[in-house]
Amino acid sequence: MNARWSLLALRLVLLGAGWWAAADADAVLWERAGAAAAALLTLACGWKQPTTSPLGGRDAASLILAAVGLVLGWAWPAAVALAWNVARREPTMAACWRAAAMGLLAVPWLATDAAAIGWWFRWTGAWMAAGVFDLAGLAVTRMGTSLQVEDQPLAVDAACAGLDTLQATLVAGLWLAERLRTFRSWGWAVVALPLFAWIANTLRIIMLGAVAVSAGHEAARGWFHEWGGLAVVALVFIPAGAWIGWLRSREVARAEVSI
């Protein structure tokens, strides 16, 4: 087996370890879809890398890291190992960061290992929803992630953490950011992606809360909870795309000035 095929096999093993560690979590379509898309992009990126040397000690270290995560039931070590393995073979620092970011999202670890992020999304979403309902003139009390709006109790539970859509949102944003040529513009785009994901999830919480208050809990459950929330997430790609488009226009303008 030549070096290129050996490296591909290694990365498939790292991916397999990460996905196996995340297998016990509830299967969330959008999270899995985002991770699968990132995995394909990462493998395609890695296949284009010039590879002549055989696997070495650093490759063995990435396997050990993924194995430790698998034993402990964590998916993120495999994601870190894959990101490091792909990024370190890129020729420039900018290319390293691009490859590492995509490789880090190629394993669905956010919903399984990032409970603190999910709790913060829930708490801030509940806080924002309470503020919106208060501005609307409704009687609101909040305790943590639980709300009482008029006579309707609302709970921003784990299903509203947004981690199921966060991975897909980040992957799609990184894909859009590939339009950017300079590392500075790419960095600004990537830094803003978690903010856009938070905005999407917060709008989803507010919308579902408004439906529950106006039409009852039953109306906010079922298909509307899933597809209505995802519609709000999809709409947030408009400002995200506009932000990346603005950064690209700035790149073009600078290039024209330098000429």
PDB file of C-alpha atoms in Angstrom:
ATOM      1  CA  MET A   1       0.000   0.000   0.000  1.00  0.00           C
ATOM      2  CA  ASN A   2       1.498   3.364  -1.031  1.00  0.00           C
ATOM      3  CA  ALA A   3       1.713   6.383   1.240  1.00  0.00           C
ATOM      4  CA  ARG A   4      -1.408   8.073  -0.123  1.00  0.00           C
ATOM      5  CA  TRP A   5      -3.657   5.064   0.445  1.00  0.00           C
ATOM      6  CA  SER A   6      -2.128   4.483   3.881  1.00  0.00           C
ATOM      7  CA  LEU A   7      -2.927   8.056   4.856  1.00  0.00           C
ATOM      8  CA  LEU A   8      -6.484   7.743   3.564  1.00  0.00           C
ATOM      9  CA  ALA A   9      -6.945   4.547   5.575  1.00  0.00           C
ATOM     10  CA  LEU A  10      -5.635   6.281   8.698  1.00  0.00           C
ATOM     11  CA  ARG A  11      -8.088   9.151   8.309  1.00  0.00           C
ATOM     12  CA  LEU A  12     -10.964   6.761   7.758  1.00  0.00           C
ATOM     13  CA  VAL A  13      -9.998   5.014  11.006  1.00  0.00           C
ATOM     14  CA  LEU A  14      -9.962   8.358  12.848  1.00  0.00           C
ATOM     15  CA  LEU A  15     -13.365   9.197  11.428  1.00  0.00           C
ATOM     16  CA  GLY A  16     -14.691   5.780  12.378  1.00  0.00           C
ATOM     17  CA  ALA A  17     -13.436   6.144  15.949  1.00  0.00           C
ATOM     18  CA  GLY A  18     -15.107   9.529  16.339  1.00  0.00           C
ATOM     19  CA  TRP A  19     -18.420   8.449  14.866  1.00  0.00           C
ATOM     20  CA  TRP A  20     -18.404   5.269  16.953  1.00  0.00           C
ATOM     21  CA  ALA A  21     -17.862   7.288  20.132  1.00  0.00           C
ATOM     22  CA  ALA A  22     -20.807   9.522  19.179  1.00  0.00           C
ATOM     23  CA  ALA A  23     -23.071   6.607  18.234  1.00  0.00           C
ATOM     24  CA  ASP A  24     -24.781   6.431  21.645  1.00  0.00           C
ATOM     25  CA  ALA A  25     -26.163   9.947  21.311  1.00  0.00           C
ATOM     26  CA  ASP A  26     -29.626  10.527  19.892  1.00  0.00           C
ATOM     27  CA  ALA A  27     -29.346  10.527  16.108  1.00  0.00           C
ATOM     28  CA  VAL A  28     -29.911  14.100  15.010  1.00  0.00           C
ATOM     29  CA  LEU A  29     -30.281  14.419  11.257  1.00  0.00           C
ATOM     30  CA  TRP A  30     -28.853  17.889  10.779  1.00  0.00           C
ATOM     31  CA  GLU A  31     -25.856  17.328  13.032  1.00  0.00           C
ATOM     32  CA  ARG A  32     -24.998  14.048  11.309  1.00  0.00           C
ATOM     33  CA  ALA A  33     -25.511  15.580   7.868  1.00  0.00           C
ATOM     34  CA  GLY A  34     -23.187  18.475   8.686  1.00  0.00           C
ATOM     35  CA  ALA A  35     -20.507  16.173  10.053  1.00  0.00           C
ATOM     36  CA  ALA A  36     -20.804  13.856   7.038  1.00  0.00           C
ATOM     37  CA  ALA A  37     -20.392  16.793   4.656  1.00  0.00           C
ATOM     38  CA  ALA A  38     -17.328  17.985   6.571  1.00  0.00           C
ATOM     39  CA  ALA A  39     -15.898  14.457   6.520  1.00  0.00           C
ATOM     40  CA  LEU A  40     -16.222  14.239   2.732  1.00  0.00           C
ATOM     41  CA  LEU A  41     -14.646  17.666   2.267  1.00  0.00           C
ATOM     42  CA  THR A  42     -11.816  16.756   4.637  1.00  0.00           C
ATOM     43  CA  LEU A  43     -11.072  13.493   2.844  1.00  0.00           C
ATOM     44  CA  ALA A  44     -11.163  15.255  -0.518  1.00  0.00           C
ATOM     45  CA  CYS A  45      -8.787  17.927   0.777  1.00  0.00           C
ATOM     46  CA  GLY A  46      -6.458  15.292   2.192  1.00  0.00           C
ATOM     47  CA  TRP A  47      -6.453  13.325  -1.062  1.00  0.00           C
ATOM     48  CA  LYS A  48      -5.113  16.362  -2.936  1.00  0.00           C
ATOM     49  CA  GLN A  49      -2.194  16.789  -0.555  1.00  0.00           C
ATOM     50  CA  PRO A  50       1.172  15.682  -1.928  1.00  0.00           C
ATOM     51  CA  THR A  51       2.089  12.528  -0.015  1.00  0.00           C
ATOM     52  CA  THR A  52       5.309  10.632  -0.581  1.00  0.00           C
ATOM     53  CA  SER A  53       6.546   9.826   2.916  1.00  0.00           C
ATOM     54  CA  PRO A  54       5.168   6.839   4.878  1.00  0.00           C
ATOM     55  CA  LEU A  55       3.213   7.183   8.084  1.00  0.00           C
ATOM     56  CA  GLY A  56       5.268   8.185  11.095  1.00  0.00           C
ATOM     57  CA  GLY A  57       5.230   8.909  14.804  1.00  0.00           C
ATOM     58  CA  ARG A  58       2.811  11.830  14.596  1.00  0.00           C
ATOM     59  CA  ASP A  59       0.318   9.665  12.749  1.00  0.00           C
ATOM     60  CA  ALA A  60       0.627   7.053  15.490  1.00  0.00           C
ATOM     61  CA  ALA A  61       0.026   9.783  18.078  1.00  0.00           C
ATOM     62  CA  SER A  62      -3.205  10.797  16.339  1.00  0.00           C
ATOM     63  CA  LEU A  63      -4.363   7.167  16.473  1.00  0.00           C
ATOM     64  CA  ILE A  64      -3.568   6.985  20.183  1.00  0.00           C
ATOM     65  CA  LEU A  65      -5.503  10.198  20.852  1.00  0.00           C
ATOM     66  CA  ALA A  66      -8.552   8.878  18.995  1.00  0.00           C
ATOM     67  CA  ALA A  67      -8.295   5.534  20.815  1.00  0.00           C
ATOM     68  CA  VAL A  68      -8.186   7.251  24.215  1.00  0.00           C
ATOM     69  CA  GLY A  69     -11.322   9.183  23.308  1.00  0.00           C
ATOM     70  CA  LEU A  70     -13.044   6.003  22.175  1.00  0.00           C
ATOM     71  CA  VAL A  71     -12.240   4.262  25.470  1.00  0.00           C
ATOM     72  CA  LEU A  72     -13.512   7.231  27.484  1.00  0.00           C
ATOM     73  CA  GLY A  73     -16.606   7.619  25.327  1.00  0.00           C
ATOM     74  CA  TRP A  74     -15.586  11.004  23.914  1.00  0.00           C
ATOM     75  CA  ALA A  75     -15.835  11.861  20.235  1.00  0.00           C
ATOM     76  CA  TRP A  76     -13.860  15.115  20.278  1.00  0.00           C
ATOM     77  CA  PRO A  77     -10.363  13.533  20.583  1.00  0.00           C
ATOM     78  CA  ALA A  78     -10.866  11.808  17.229  1.00  0.00           C
ATOM     79  CA  ALA A  79     -11.988  15.136  15.737  1.00  0.00           C
ATOM     80  CA  VAL A  80      -8.873  16.873  17.082  1.00  0.00           C
ATOM     81  CA  ALA A  81      -6.661  14.018  15.847  1.00  0.00           C
ATOM     82  CA  LEU A  82      -8.163  14.197  12.365  1.00  0.00           C
ATOM     83  CA  ALA A  83      -7.899  17.982  12.213  1.00  0.00           C
ATOM     84  CA  TRP A  84      -4.253  17.851  13.274  1.00  0.00           C
ATOM     85  CA  ASN A  85      -3.447  15.027  10.871  1.00  0.00           C
ATOM     86  CA  VAL A  86      -4.893  16.841   7.867  1.00  0.00           C
ATOM     87  CA  ALA A  87      -3.698  20.337   8.784  1.00  0.00           C
ATOM     88  CA  ARG A  88      -0.047  19.518   9.444  1.00  0.00           C
ATOM     89  CA  ARG A  89       0.454  18.378   5.854  1.00  0.00           C
ATOM     90  CA  GLU A  90      -0.760  21.651   4.349  1.00  0.00           C
ATOM     91  CA  PRO A  91       1.973  23.881   2.842  1.00  0.00           C
ATOM     92  CA  THR A  92       0.928  27.207   4.433  1.00  0.00           C
ATOM     93  CA  MET A  93      -0.385  28.349   7.795  1.00  0.00           C
ATOM     94  CA  ALA A  94      -3.605  29.664   6.228  1.00  0.00           C
ATOM     95  CA  ALA A  95      -4.263  26.339   4.542  1.00  0.00           C
ATOM     96  CA  CYS A  96      -3.545  24.566   7.846  1.00  0.00           C
ATOM     97  CA  TRP A  97      -6.246  26.512   9.642  1.00  0.00           C
ATOM     98  CA  ARG A  98      -8.789  25.956   6.880  1.00  0.00           C
ATOM     99  CA  ALA A  99      -8.153  22.209   6.850  1.00  0.00           C
ATOM    100  CA  ALA A 100      -8.145  21.986  10.658  1.00  0.00           C
ATOM    101  CA  ALA A 101     -11.479  23.800  10.982  1.00  0.00           C
ATOM    102  CA  MET A 102     -13.205  21.457   8.549  1.00  0.00           C
ATOM    103  CA  GLY A 103     -11.550  18.371  10.035  1.00  0.00           C
ATOM    104  CA  LEU A 104     -12.670  19.364  13.523  1.00  0.00           C
ATOM    105  CA  LEU A 105     -16.298  19.319  12.360  1.00  0.00           C
ATOM    106  CA  ALA A 106     -16.023  16.018  10.489  1.00  0.00           C
ATOM    107  CA  VAL A 107     -16.993  14.133  13.658  1.00  0.00           C
ATOM    108  CA  PRO A 108     -20.418  14.794  15.292  1.00  0.00           C
ATOM    109  CA  TRP A 109     -18.992  15.633  18.706  1.00  0.00           C
ATOM    110  CA  LEU A 110     -20.767  18.904  19.550  1.00  0.00           C
ATOM    111  CA  ALA A 111     -24.076  17.369  20.632  1.00  0.00           C
ATOM    112  CA  THR A 112     -22.347  14.620  22.620  1.00  0.00           C
ATOM    113  CA  ASP A 113     -19.382  16.364  24.265  1.00  0.00           C
ATOM    114  CA  ALA A 114     -20.239  20.065  24.343  1.00  0.00           C
ATOM    115  CA  ALA A 115     -22.938  20.170  27.009  1.00  0.00           C
ATOM    116  CA  ALA A 116     -21.597  23.464  28.376  1.00  0.00           C
ATOM    117  CA  ILE A 117     -22.113  25.151  25.001  1.00  0.00           C
ATOM    118  CA  GLY A 118     -25.638  23.747  24.829  1.00  0.00           C
ATOM    119  CA  TRP A 119     -26.467  24.999  28.312  1.00  0.00           C
ATOM    120  CA  TRP A 120     -25.177  28.497  27.446  1.00  0.00           C
ATOM    121  CA  PHE A 121     -27.265  28.547  24.256  1.00  0.00           C
ATOM    122  CA  ARG A 122     -30.333  27.543  26.277  1.00  0.00           C
ATOM    123  CA  TRP A 123     -29.758  30.028  29.112  1.00  0.00           C
ATOM    124  CA  THR A 124     -29.088  33.002  26.864  1.00  0.00           C
ATOM    125  CA  GLY A 125     -31.974  31.984  24.584  1.00  0.00           C
ATOM    126  CA  ALA A 126     -34.344  31.919  27.550  1.00  0.00           C
ATOM    127  CA  TRP A 127     -33.002  35.280  28.724  1.00  0.00           C
ATOM    128  CA  MET A 128     -33.524  36.852  25.295  1.00  0.00           C
ATOM    129  CA  ALA A 129     -36.998  35.327  24.970  1.00  0.00           C
ATOM    130  CA  ALA A 130     -37.974  36.742  28.375  1.00  0.00           C
ATOM    131  CA  GLY A 131     -36.807  40.179  27.256  1.00  0.00           C
ATOM    132  CA  VAL A 132     -38.785  40.010  24.008  1.00  0.00           C
ATOM    133  CA  PHE A 133     -41.979  38.886  25.757  1.00  0.00           C
ATOM    134  CA  ASP A 134     -41.527  41.589  28.374  1.00  0.00           C
ATOM    135  CA  LEU A 135     -41.187  44.241  25.651  1.00  0.00           C
ATOM    136  CA  ALA A 136     -44.389  42.857  24.112  1.00  0.00           C
ATOM    137  CA  GLY A 137     -46.191  43.707  27.355  1.00  0.00           C
ATOM    138  CA  LEU A 138     -46.590  40.153  28.641  1.00  0.00           C
ATOM    139  CA  ALA A 139     -46.091  39.147  32.277  1.00  0.00           C
ATOM    140  CA  VAL A 140     -42.851  37.160  32.351  1.00  0.00           C
ATOM    141  CA  THR A 141     -40.841  35.476  35.059  1.00  0.00           C
ATOM    142  CA  ARG A 142     -37.712  33.468  34.407  1.00  0.00           C
ATOM    143  CA  MET A 143     -35.689  31.042  36.466  1.00  0.00           C
ATOM    144  CA  GLY A 144     -32.685  29.694  34.606  1.00  0.00           C
ATOM    145  CA  THR A 145     -34.002  28.127  31.415  1.00  0.00           C
ATOM    146  CA  SER A 146     -37.641  28.018  32.563  1.00  0.00           C
ATOM    147  CA  LEU A 147     -40.137  30.767  31.758  1.00  0.00           C
ATOM    148  CA  GLN A 148     -43.634  31.633  32.906  1.00  0.00           C
ATOM    149  CA  VAL A 149     -45.304  33.808  30.249  1.00  0.00           C
ATOM    150  CA  GLU A 150     -48.754  34.889  31.409  1.00  0.00           C
ATOM    151  CA  ASP A 151     -50.259  31.531  32.391  1.00  0.00           C
ATOM    152  CA  GLN A 152     -48.082  29.428  30.082  1.00  0.00           C
ATOM    153  CA  PRO A 153     -45.019  27.610  31.486  1.00  0.00           C
ATOM    154  CA  LEU A 154     -42.207  27.320  28.930  1.00  0.00           C
ATOM    155  CA  ALA A 155     -39.082  25.232  29.320  1.00  0.00           C
ATOM    156  CA  VAL A 156     -36.013  25.717  27.135  1.00  0.00           C
ATOM    157  CA  ASP A 157     -34.891  22.116  27.506  1.00  0.00           C
ATOM    158  CA  ALA A 158     -32.039  20.135  25.979  1.00  0.00           C
ATOM    159  CA  ALA A 159     -33.856  19.820  22.645  1.00  0.00           C
ATOM    160  CA  CYS A 160     -33.600  23.625  22.328  1.00  0.00           C
ATOM    161  CA  ALA A 161     -29.850  23.742  22.899  1.00  0.00           C
ATOM    162  CA  GLY A 162     -29.232  24.195  19.189  1.00  0.00           C
ATOM    163  CA  LEU A 163     -26.302  21.788  19.074  1.00  0.00           C
ATOM    164  CA  ASP A 164     -28.131  19.661  16.517  1.00  0.00           C
ATOM    165  CA  THR A 165     -28.031  22.539  14.025  1.00  0.00           C
ATOM    166  CA  LEU A 166     -24.795  24.150  15.235  1.00  0.00           C
ATOM    167  CA  GLN A 167     -22.546  21.612  13.510  1.00  0.00           C
ATOM    168  CA  ALA A 168     -24.407  21.906  10.199  1.00  0.00           C
ATOM    169  CA  THR A 169     -24.412  25.706  10.469  1.00  0.00           C
ATOM    170  CA  LEU A 170     -20.667  25.844  11.051  1.00  0.00           C
ATOM    171  CA  VAL A 171     -19.914  23.445   8.198  1.00  0.00           C
ATOM    172  CA  ALA A 172     -22.091  25.395   5.766  1.00  0.00           C
ATOM    173  CA  GLY A 173     -20.463  28.635   6.901  1.00  0.00           C
ATOM    174  CA  LEU A 174     -16.973  27.240   6.402  1.00  0.00           C
ATOM    175  CA  TRP A 175     -17.967  26.095   2.933  1.00  0.00           C
ATOM    176  CA  LEU A 176     -19.205  29.599   2.103  1.00  0.00           C
ATOM    177  CA  ALA A 177     -16.005  31.085   3.560  1.00  0.00           C
ATOM    178  CA  GLU A 178     -13.930  29.182   0.988  1.00  0.00           C
ATOM    179  CA  ARG A 179     -14.778  32.057  -1.361  1.00  0.00           C
ATOM    180  CA  LEU A 180     -12.417  34.204   0.695  1.00  0.00           C
ATOM    181  CA  ARG A 181      -8.812  34.293  -0.390  1.00  0.00           C
ATOM    182  CA  THR A 182      -6.977  36.023   2.451  1.00  0.00           C
ATOM    183  CA  PHE A 183      -6.508  34.414   5.834  1.00  0.00           C
ATOM    184  CA  ARG A 184      -7.582  37.614   7.572  1.00  0.00           C
ATOM    185  CA  SER A 185     -10.974  37.684   5.834  1.00  0.00           C
ATOM    186  CA  TRP A 186     -11.444  33.964   6.400  1.00  0.00           C
ATOM    187  CA  GLY A 187     -10.680  34.416  10.085  1.00  0.00           C
ATOM    188  CA  TRP A 188     -13.275  37.179  10.442  1.00  0.00           C
ATOM    189  CA  ALA A 189     -15.835  34.981   8.710  1.00  0.00           C
ATOM    190  CA  VAL A 190     -15.158  31.988  10.955  1.00  0.00           C
ATOM    191  CA  VAL A 191     -15.214  34.043  14.162  1.00  0.00           C
ATOM    192  CA  ALA A 192     -18.700  35.279  13.245  1.00  0.00           C
ATOM    193  CA  LEU A 193     -20.136  31.828  12.489  1.00  0.00           C
ATOM    194  CA  PRO A 194     -20.836  30.839  16.146  1.00  0.00           C
ATOM    195  CA  LEU A 195     -22.595  34.199  16.582  1.00  0.00           C
ATOM    196  CA  PHE A 196     -24.845  33.508  13.596  1.00  0.00           C
ATOM    197  CA  ALA A 197     -25.566  30.026  14.983  1.00  0.00           C
ATOM    198  CA  TRP A 198     -26.501  31.557  18.351  1.00  0.00           C
ATOM    199  CA  ILE A 199     -28.773  34.097  16.659  1.00  0.00           C
ATOM    200  CA  ALA A 200     -30.474  31.291  14.739  1.00  0.00           C
ATOM    201  CA  ASN A 201     -31.110  29.231  17.852  1.00  0.00           C
ATOM    202  CA  THR A 202     -32.287  32.235  19.885  1.00  0.00           C
ATOM    203  CA  LEU A 203     -34.760  33.233  17.155  1.00  0.00           C
ATOM    204  CA  ARG A 204     -35.974  29.646  17.092  1.00  0.00           C
ATOM    205  CA  ILE A 205     -36.600  29.689  20.866  1.00  0.00           C
ATOM    206  CA  ILE A 206     -38.447  33.014  20.666  1.00  0.00           C
ATOM    207  CA  MET A 207     -40.587  31.874  17.723  1.00  0.00           C
ATOM    208  CA  LEU A 208     -41.559  28.570  19.334  1.00  0.00           C
ATOM    209  CA  GLY A 209     -42.273  30.337  22.617  1.00  0.00           C
ATOM    210  CA  ALA A 210     -44.501  32.855  20.858  1.00  0.00           C
ATOM    211  CA  VAL A 211     -46.465  30.063  19.166  1.00  0.00           C
ATOM    212  CA  ALA A 212     -46.852  28.216  22.474  1.00  0.00           C
ATOM    213  CA  VAL A 213     -48.117  31.356  24.226  1.00  0.00           C
ATOM    214  CA  SER A 214     -50.539  32.360  21.460  1.00  0.00           C
ATOM    215  CA  ALA A 215     -51.772  28.964  20.251  1.00  0.00           C
ATOM    216  CA  GLY A 216     -50.873  26.525  23.022  1.00  0.00           C
ATOM    217  CA  HIS A 217     -48.179  23.935  23.594  1.00  0.00           C
ATOM    218  CA  GLU A 218     -49.631  21.445  21.150  1.00  0.00           C
ATOM    219  CA  ALA A 219     -49.240  23.898  18.271  1.00  0.00           C
ATOM    220  CA  ALA A 220     -45.558  24.382  19.081  1.00  0.00           C
ATOM    221  CA  ARG A 221     -44.838  20.662  19.188  1.00  0.00           C
ATOM    222  CA  GLY A 222     -44.565  18.090  16.437  1.00  0.00           C
ATOM    223  CA  TRP A 223     -43.709  19.082  12.891  1.00  0.00           C
ATOM    224  CA  PHE A 224     -43.771  22.815  13.626  1.00  0.00           C
ATOM    225  CA  HIS A 225     -41.165  22.409  16.362  1.00  0.00           C
ATOM    226  CA  GLU A 226     -38.838  20.734  13.861  1.00  0.00           C
ATOM    227  CA  TRP A 227     -39.483  22.462  10.553  1.00  0.00           C
ATOM    228  CA  GLY A 228     -40.555  25.853  11.834  1.00  0.00           C
ATOM    229  CA  GLY A 229     -37.369  26.088  13.869  1.00  0.00           C
ATOM    230  CA  LEU A 230     -35.235  24.977  10.942  1.00  0.00           C
ATOM    231  CA  ALA A 231     -36.880  27.614   8.741  1.00  0.00           C
ATOM    232  CA  VAL A 232     -35.602  30.291  11.131  1.00  0.00           C
ATOM    233  CA  VAL A 233     -32.133  28.723  11.047  1.00  0.00           C
ATOM    234  CA  ALA A 234     -32.204  28.754   7.241  1.00  0.00           C
ATOM    235  CA  LEU A 235     -33.110  32.449   7.204  1.00  0.00           C
ATOM    236  CA  VAL A 236     -30.018  33.281   9.259  1.00  0.00           C
ATOM    237  CA  PHE A 237     -27.879  32.128   6.335  1.00  0.00           C
ATOM    238  CA  ILE A 238     -28.962  35.335   4.572  1.00  0.00           C
ATOM    239  CA  PRO A 239     -26.988  37.658   6.900  1.00  0.00           C
ATOM    240  CA  ALA A 240     -24.185  35.075   7.130  1.00  0.00           C
ATOM    241  CA  GLY A 241     -23.914  34.965   3.350  1.00  0.00           C
ATOM    242  CA  ALA A 242     -24.107  38.751   3.192  1.00  0.00           C
ATOM    243  CA  TRP A 243     -21.290  39.034   5.749  1.00  0.00           C
ATOM    244  CA  ILE A 244     -19.056  36.700   3.775  1.00  0.00           C
ATOM    245  CA  GLY A 245     -19.997  38.481   0.549  1.00  0.00           C
ATOM    246  CA  TRP A 246     -19.010  41.810   2.108  1.00  0.00           C
ATOM    247  CA  LEU A 247     -15.669  40.402   3.190  1.00  0.00           C
ATOM    248  CA  ARG A 248     -15.107  39.116  -0.353  1.00  0.00           C
ATOM    249  CA  SER A 249     -15.941  42.522  -1.829  1.00  0.00           C
ATOM    250  CA  ARG A 250     -13.399  44.091   0.510  1.00  0.00           C
ATOM    251  CA  GLU A 251     -10.786  41.648  -0.754  1.00  0.00           C
ATOM    252  CA  VAL A 252     -11.553  42.570  -4.368  1.00  0.00           C
ATOM    253  CA  ALA A 253     -11.430  46.288  -3.558  1.00  0.00           C
ATOM    254  CA  ARG A 254      -8.032  45.958  -1.878  1.00  0.00           C
ATOM    255  CA  ALA A 255      -6.707  43.955  -4.824  1.00  0.00           C
ATOM    256  CA  GLU A 256      -7.829  46.677  -7.252  1.00  0.00           C
ATOM    257  CA  VAL A 257      -6.201  49.412  -5.161  1.00  0.00           C
ATOM    258  CA  SER A 258      -2.908  47.510  -5.016  1.00  0.00           C
ATOM    259  CA  ILE A 259      -2.893  47.124  -8.807  1.00  0.00           C
TER     260      ILE A 259
END
